[in-house]
Amino acid sequence: MAAEAPKVGAKAAYVVDSAGTVHFGRRETKRVPVASLVKIMTAYVVLREARLSDTITISATDVKYAARGGAATAGLRKGERFTVNDLLYALMLPSGADAANALARHYGPGKEAFIAKMNRTARSLGLTNTRYTNADGMPTPANGGYSTAFDQAKLAQRALENGTFTSVVSSKTHKVSKTKVHQKHTWTNTNKLLSRADEVLGVKTGYTNAAGHCLLFAGERNGRKVVGVLLDDQNERRFTTAERLLDYAAEQIAFG
């Protein structure tokens, strides 16, 4: 007999697999802020527009923007030059608002134009309860916009079709060596699930006061790709809950 669903403390949650089977749902269509899960759309838009070998110079504005907002940063410095490939790691692993600012500024061009692209892309993907106000999910303006657990799962399913995106978000660390154009950096993934469960594909953590602790996660289970979203949870609990939900989905798939 299949196991009972695990206890889930998150205010909103949703788990679905690649066959379309829903394994868990709670307030999955409620519009809420999603903190740094916003950066999934930032990466998705960049991957549609950029070449991975494109280079971007970090500006003083990029560095100040992250510092002023008290956001997570990748420790980028003014004048450093990075490939888009490296900046995607800086964006997604340590959740660098400095990297988000640089990418949005470059591929708008200008941040306002980039945010408009994020919202157009959301509409084109059928994310009907999603709106973005920035490229990083920081509180200003308007808590980074809003989305739902359902929409975030749908976005992650699409983003994970991109091999580069999956390589980035499934990496525990990414190192860049010192060169003539940038310092040495080591970026560590904030997603602890990668170290706790097998066949985890990423995806992204997030936290603001308004959003609480968020986690979008994915894993391969019994031949299917399982994607889950936990919104407004507790810090440690989101990882243990995600692990249990992946196990639960695996059992459900096995029992048909």
Short mmCIF file of C-alpha atoms in Angstrom, two decimals, residues 10-249:
data_model
loop_
_atom_site.label_atom_id
_atom_site.label_comp_id
_atom_site.label_asym_id
_atom_site.label_seq_id
_atom_site.Cartn_x
_atom_site.Cartn_y
_atom_site.Cartn_z
CA ALA A 10 4.62 25.45 4.20
CA LYS A 11 1.71 27.84 3.69
CA ALA A 12 1.56 26.94 0.00
CA ALA A 13 2.92 23.82 -1.70
CA TYR A 14 2.63 21.85 -4.92
CA VAL A 15 4.28 18.68 -6.25
CA VAL A 16 3.79 17.40 -9.80
CA ASP A 17 5.66 14.96 -12.04
CA SER A 18 6.49 14.92 -15.75
CA ALA A 19 3.49 12.69 -16.49
CA GLY A 20 1.23 15.41 -15.05
CA THR A 21 0.37 13.51 -11.87
CA VAL A 22 -0.16 15.87 -8.93
CA HIS A 23 1.27 14.38 -5.73
CA PHE A 24 0.53 17.24 -3.35
CA GLY A 25 -1.30 20.54 -3.42
CA ARG A 26 -2.00 23.23 -0.83
CA ARG A 27 -3.09 26.76 -1.74
CA GLU A 28 -1.13 26.23 -4.95
CA THR A 29 -2.97 29.01 -6.80
CA LYS A 30 -2.69 31.66 -4.06
CA ARG A 31 -0.72 34.71 -5.19
CA VAL A 32 2.22 35.34 -2.86
CA PRO A 33 5.75 36.81 -3.03
CA VAL A 34 8.32 34.13 -3.92
CA ALA A 35 11.60 35.88 -2.98
CA SER A 36 14.62 34.66 -4.97
CA LEU A 37 12.62 32.08 -6.91
CA VAL A 38 12.19 35.13 -9.17
CA LYS A 39 15.75 34.47 -10.35
CA ILE A 40 14.55 31.33 -12.14
CA MET A 41 12.72 33.56 -14.62
CA THR A 42 15.76 35.86 -14.80
CA ALA A 43 17.94 32.90 -15.80
CA TYR A 44 15.29 31.59 -18.21
CA VAL A 45 15.02 34.92 -20.05
CA VAL A 46 18.82 35.30 -20.21
CA LEU A 47 19.24 31.78 -21.61
CA ARG A 48 16.78 32.61 -24.40
CA GLU A 49 18.64 35.78 -25.36
CA ALA A 50 22.32 35.33 -24.57
CA ARG A 51 25.27 33.35 -25.80
CA LEU A 52 27.01 31.66 -22.88
CA SER A 53 30.30 33.13 -24.09
CA ASP A 54 28.98 36.74 -23.99
CA THR A 55 30.93 38.83 -21.48
CA ILE A 56 29.51 41.43 -19.12
CA THR A 57 31.45 44.03 -17.13
CA ILE A 58 30.28 44.47 -13.54
CA SER A 59 29.38 48.08 -12.73
CA ALA A 60 29.50 49.97 -9.44
CA THR A 61 25.69 50.05 -9.65
CA ASP A 62 25.50 46.24 -9.68
CA VAL A 63 27.62 46.01 -6.53
CA LYS A 64 25.85 48.88 -4.73
CA TYR A 65 22.40 47.59 -5.64
CA ALA A 66 22.94 44.30 -3.84
CA ALA A 67 24.71 45.89 -0.86
CA ARG A 68 22.08 48.60 -0.41
CA GLY A 69 19.22 46.12 -0.37
CA GLY A 70 20.98 43.79 2.08
CA ALA A 71 20.58 41.02 -0.47
CA ALA A 72 22.61 37.88 -1.00
CA THR A 73 25.54 38.61 -3.30
CA ALA A 74 28.10 36.69 -5.32
CA GLY A 75 30.84 39.08 -4.16
CA LEU A 76 31.29 40.59 -7.62
CA ARG A 77 33.53 43.66 -7.89
CA LYS A 78 33.29 46.74 -10.06
CA GLY A 79 35.23 46.32 -13.31
CA GLU A 80 35.33 42.52 -13.26
CA ARG A 81 34.29 40.84 -16.51
CA PHE A 82 32.50 37.50 -16.60
CA THR A 83 30.95 35.25 -19.20
CA VAL A 84 27.19 34.80 -19.05
CA ASN A 85 27.86 31.16 -18.21
CA ASP A 86 29.72 32.14 -15.03
CA LEU A 87 27.18 34.84 -14.14
CA LEU A 88 24.38 32.25 -14.25
CA TYR A 89 26.21 30.34 -11.51
CA ALA A 90 26.70 33.60 -9.58
CA LEU A 91 22.97 34.23 -9.93
CA MET A 92 21.64 30.80 -9.01
CA LEU A 93 24.08 29.28 -6.47
CA PRO A 94 24.74 32.05 -3.91
CA SER A 95 21.64 33.88 -5.23
CA GLY A 96 23.63 36.96 -6.18
CA ALA A 97 21.52 40.10 -6.58
CA ASP A 98 24.66 41.71 -8.04
CA ALA A 99 24.65 39.12 -10.85
CA ALA A 100 20.89 39.58 -11.34
CA ASN A 101 21.35 43.33 -11.71
CA ALA A 102 24.19 42.93 -14.23
CA LEU A 103 22.27 40.42 -16.35
CA ALA A 104 19.03 42.42 -16.31
CA ARG A 105 20.86 45.65 -17.13
CA HIS A 106 22.64 44.02 -20.06
CA TYR A 107 19.79 42.01 -21.58
CA GLY A 108 16.97 44.54 -21.25
CA PRO A 109 18.86 46.52 -22.22
CA GLY A 110 18.07 48.34 -18.98
CA LYS A 111 16.31 46.83 -16.00
CA GLU A 112 12.80 48.10 -16.84
CA ALA A 113 12.95 46.53 -20.30
CA PHE A 114 14.22 43.28 -18.79
CA ILE A 115 11.37 43.14 -16.26
CA ALA A 116 8.93 43.69 -19.14
CA LYS A 117 10.54 40.69 -20.89
CA MET A 118 10.10 38.61 -17.72
CA ASN A 119 6.40 39.45 -17.61
CA ARG A 120 5.90 38.82 -21.34
CA THR A 121 7.61 35.46 -20.95
CA ALA A 122 5.40 34.60 -17.97
CA ARG A 123 2.31 35.30 -20.08
CA SER A 124 3.65 33.27 -23.01
CA LEU A 125 4.20 30.29 -20.67
CA GLY A 126 0.66 30.56 -19.31
CA LEU A 127 1.73 31.71 -15.84
CA THR A 128 -1.52 33.58 -15.33
CA ASN A 129 -0.97 34.38 -11.64
CA THR A 130 2.60 35.67 -11.92
CA ARG A 131 3.93 39.22 -12.13
CA TYR A 132 7.49 40.42 -11.68
CA THR A 133 8.65 43.85 -10.45
CA ASN A 134 12.39 43.13 -10.38
CA ALA A 135 14.91 40.51 -11.49
CA ASP A 136 15.83 39.19 -8.04
CA GLY A 137 12.77 38.98 -5.76
CA MET A 138 14.02 41.58 -3.30
CA PRO A 139 11.37 43.47 -1.30
CA THR A 140 11.53 46.67 -3.37
CA PRO A 141 9.39 47.34 -5.28
CA ALA A 142 6.24 45.46 -4.27
CA ASN A 143 8.01 42.37 -2.84
CA GLY A 144 9.40 41.48 -6.27
CA GLY A 145 5.86 40.86 -7.52
CA TYR A 146 3.90 37.68 -6.93
CA SER A 147 3.43 34.15 -8.19
CA THR A 148 1.92 30.85 -7.08
CA ALA A 149 3.26 27.40 -6.26
CA PHE A 150 1.48 26.10 -9.36
CA ASP A 151 3.03 28.71 -11.68
CA GLN A 152 6.50 28.23 -10.21
CA ALA A 153 6.33 24.47 -10.79
CA LYS A 154 5.24 25.08 -14.38
CA LEU A 155 8.11 27.51 -14.94
CA ALA A 156 10.64 25.08 -13.42
CA GLN A 157 9.42 22.24 -15.65
CA ARG A 158 10.08 24.43 -18.68
CA ALA A 159 13.42 25.77 -17.44
CA LEU A 160 14.68 22.26 -16.67
CA GLU A 161 14.26 21.37 -20.35
CA ASN A 162 17.35 23.53 -20.88
CA GLY A 163 20.54 21.54 -20.25
CA THR A 164 22.58 24.58 -19.22
CA PHE A 165 19.97 25.63 -16.67
CA THR A 166 19.90 22.12 -15.20
CA SER A 167 23.72 21.97 -15.05
CA VAL A 168 23.82 25.26 -13.16
CA VAL A 169 21.09 24.59 -10.60
CA SER A 170 22.25 21.04 -9.87
CA SER A 171 25.83 22.15 -9.08
CA LYS A 172 26.90 22.25 -5.41
CA THR A 173 29.73 24.69 -6.10
CA HIS A 174 31.21 26.61 -9.00
CA LYS A 175 34.75 28.00 -9.05
CA VAL A 176 36.25 30.59 -11.35
CA SER A 177 40.01 31.02 -11.33
CA LYS A 178 41.69 34.41 -11.19
CA THR A 179 42.30 35.90 -14.64
CA LYS A 180 43.27 39.28 -16.06
CA VAL A 181 39.60 40.32 -16.02
CA HIS A 182 38.31 38.97 -12.71
CA GLN A 183 39.33 37.71 -9.28
CA LYS A 184 39.02 34.13 -8.06
CA HIS A 185 35.50 33.27 -6.87
CA THR A 186 33.90 30.18 -5.35
CA TRP A 187 30.11 30.10 -5.31
CA THR A 188 28.27 27.58 -3.14
CA ASN A 189 24.69 26.49 -3.75
CA THR A 190 22.26 27.48 -0.98
CA ASN A 191 20.12 24.43 -1.82
CA LYS A 192 21.01 21.86 0.88
CA LEU A 193 18.79 19.25 -0.76
CA LEU A 194 21.58 18.57 -3.27
CA SER A 195 23.65 17.02 -0.48
CA ARG A 196 20.80 15.18 1.20
CA ALA A 197 19.03 13.22 -1.53
CA ASP A 198 20.00 11.32 -4.67
CA GLU A 199 19.15 12.38 -8.22
CA VAL A 200 18.24 15.93 -7.24
CA LEU A 201 18.17 18.40 -10.15
CA GLY A 202 18.22 21.66 -8.14
CA VAL A 203 16.41 24.18 -8.31
CA LYS A 204 16.37 27.34 -6.07
CA THR A 205 16.00 28.69 -2.55
CA GLY A 206 14.54 32.02 -1.55
CA TYR A 207 13.90 34.13 1.52
CA THR A 208 12.46 37.51 2.41
CA ASN A 209 10.40 38.54 5.43
CA ALA A 210 7.30 38.77 3.25
CA ALA A 211 7.82 35.46 1.42
CA GLY A 212 9.27 33.39 4.26
CA HIS A 213 11.63 30.55 3.39
CA CYS A 214 10.89 29.17 -0.09
CA LEU A 215 12.22 26.19 -2.01
CA LEU A 216 11.66 25.04 -5.55
CA PHE A 217 13.08 21.53 -5.94
CA ALA A 218 13.23 18.77 -8.54
CA GLY A 219 14.46 15.20 -8.75
CA GLU A 220 14.35 12.13 -10.95
CA ARG A 221 12.12 9.46 -9.39
CA ASN A 222 11.19 6.13 -10.99
CA GLY A 223 11.65 7.43 -14.51
CA ARG A 224 9.81 10.70 -13.99
CA LYS A 225 10.93 14.23 -13.23
CA VAL A 226 9.27 15.39 -10.01
CA VAL A 227 9.03 19.14 -9.37
CA GLY A 228 7.93 20.60 -6.04
CA VAL A 229 7.40 24.04 -4.55
CA LEU A 230 7.31 25.05 -0.88
CA LEU A 231 6.38 28.67 -0.14
CA ASP A 232 6.51 30.43 3.23
CA ASP A 233 8.08 27.59 5.18
CA GLN A 234 10.76 27.39 7.88
CA ASN A 235 14.43 27.34 6.90
CA GLU A 236 15.55 23.81 7.77
CA ARG A 237 12.12 22.28 7.48
CA ARG A 238 11.80 23.09 3.77
CA PHE A 239 14.70 20.76 2.95
CA THR A 240 13.52 17.82 5.06
CA THR A 241 9.97 18.27 3.72
CA ALA A 242 11.24 18.35 0.14
CA GLU A 243 13.16 15.13 0.70
CA ARG A 244 10.04 13.44 2.10
CA LEU A 245 7.88 14.72 -0.75
CA LEU A 246 10.32 13.32 -3.33
CA ASP A 247 10.23 9.93 -1.55
CA TYR A 248 6.44 10.09 -1.36
CA ALA A 249 6.13 10.91 -5.07
#
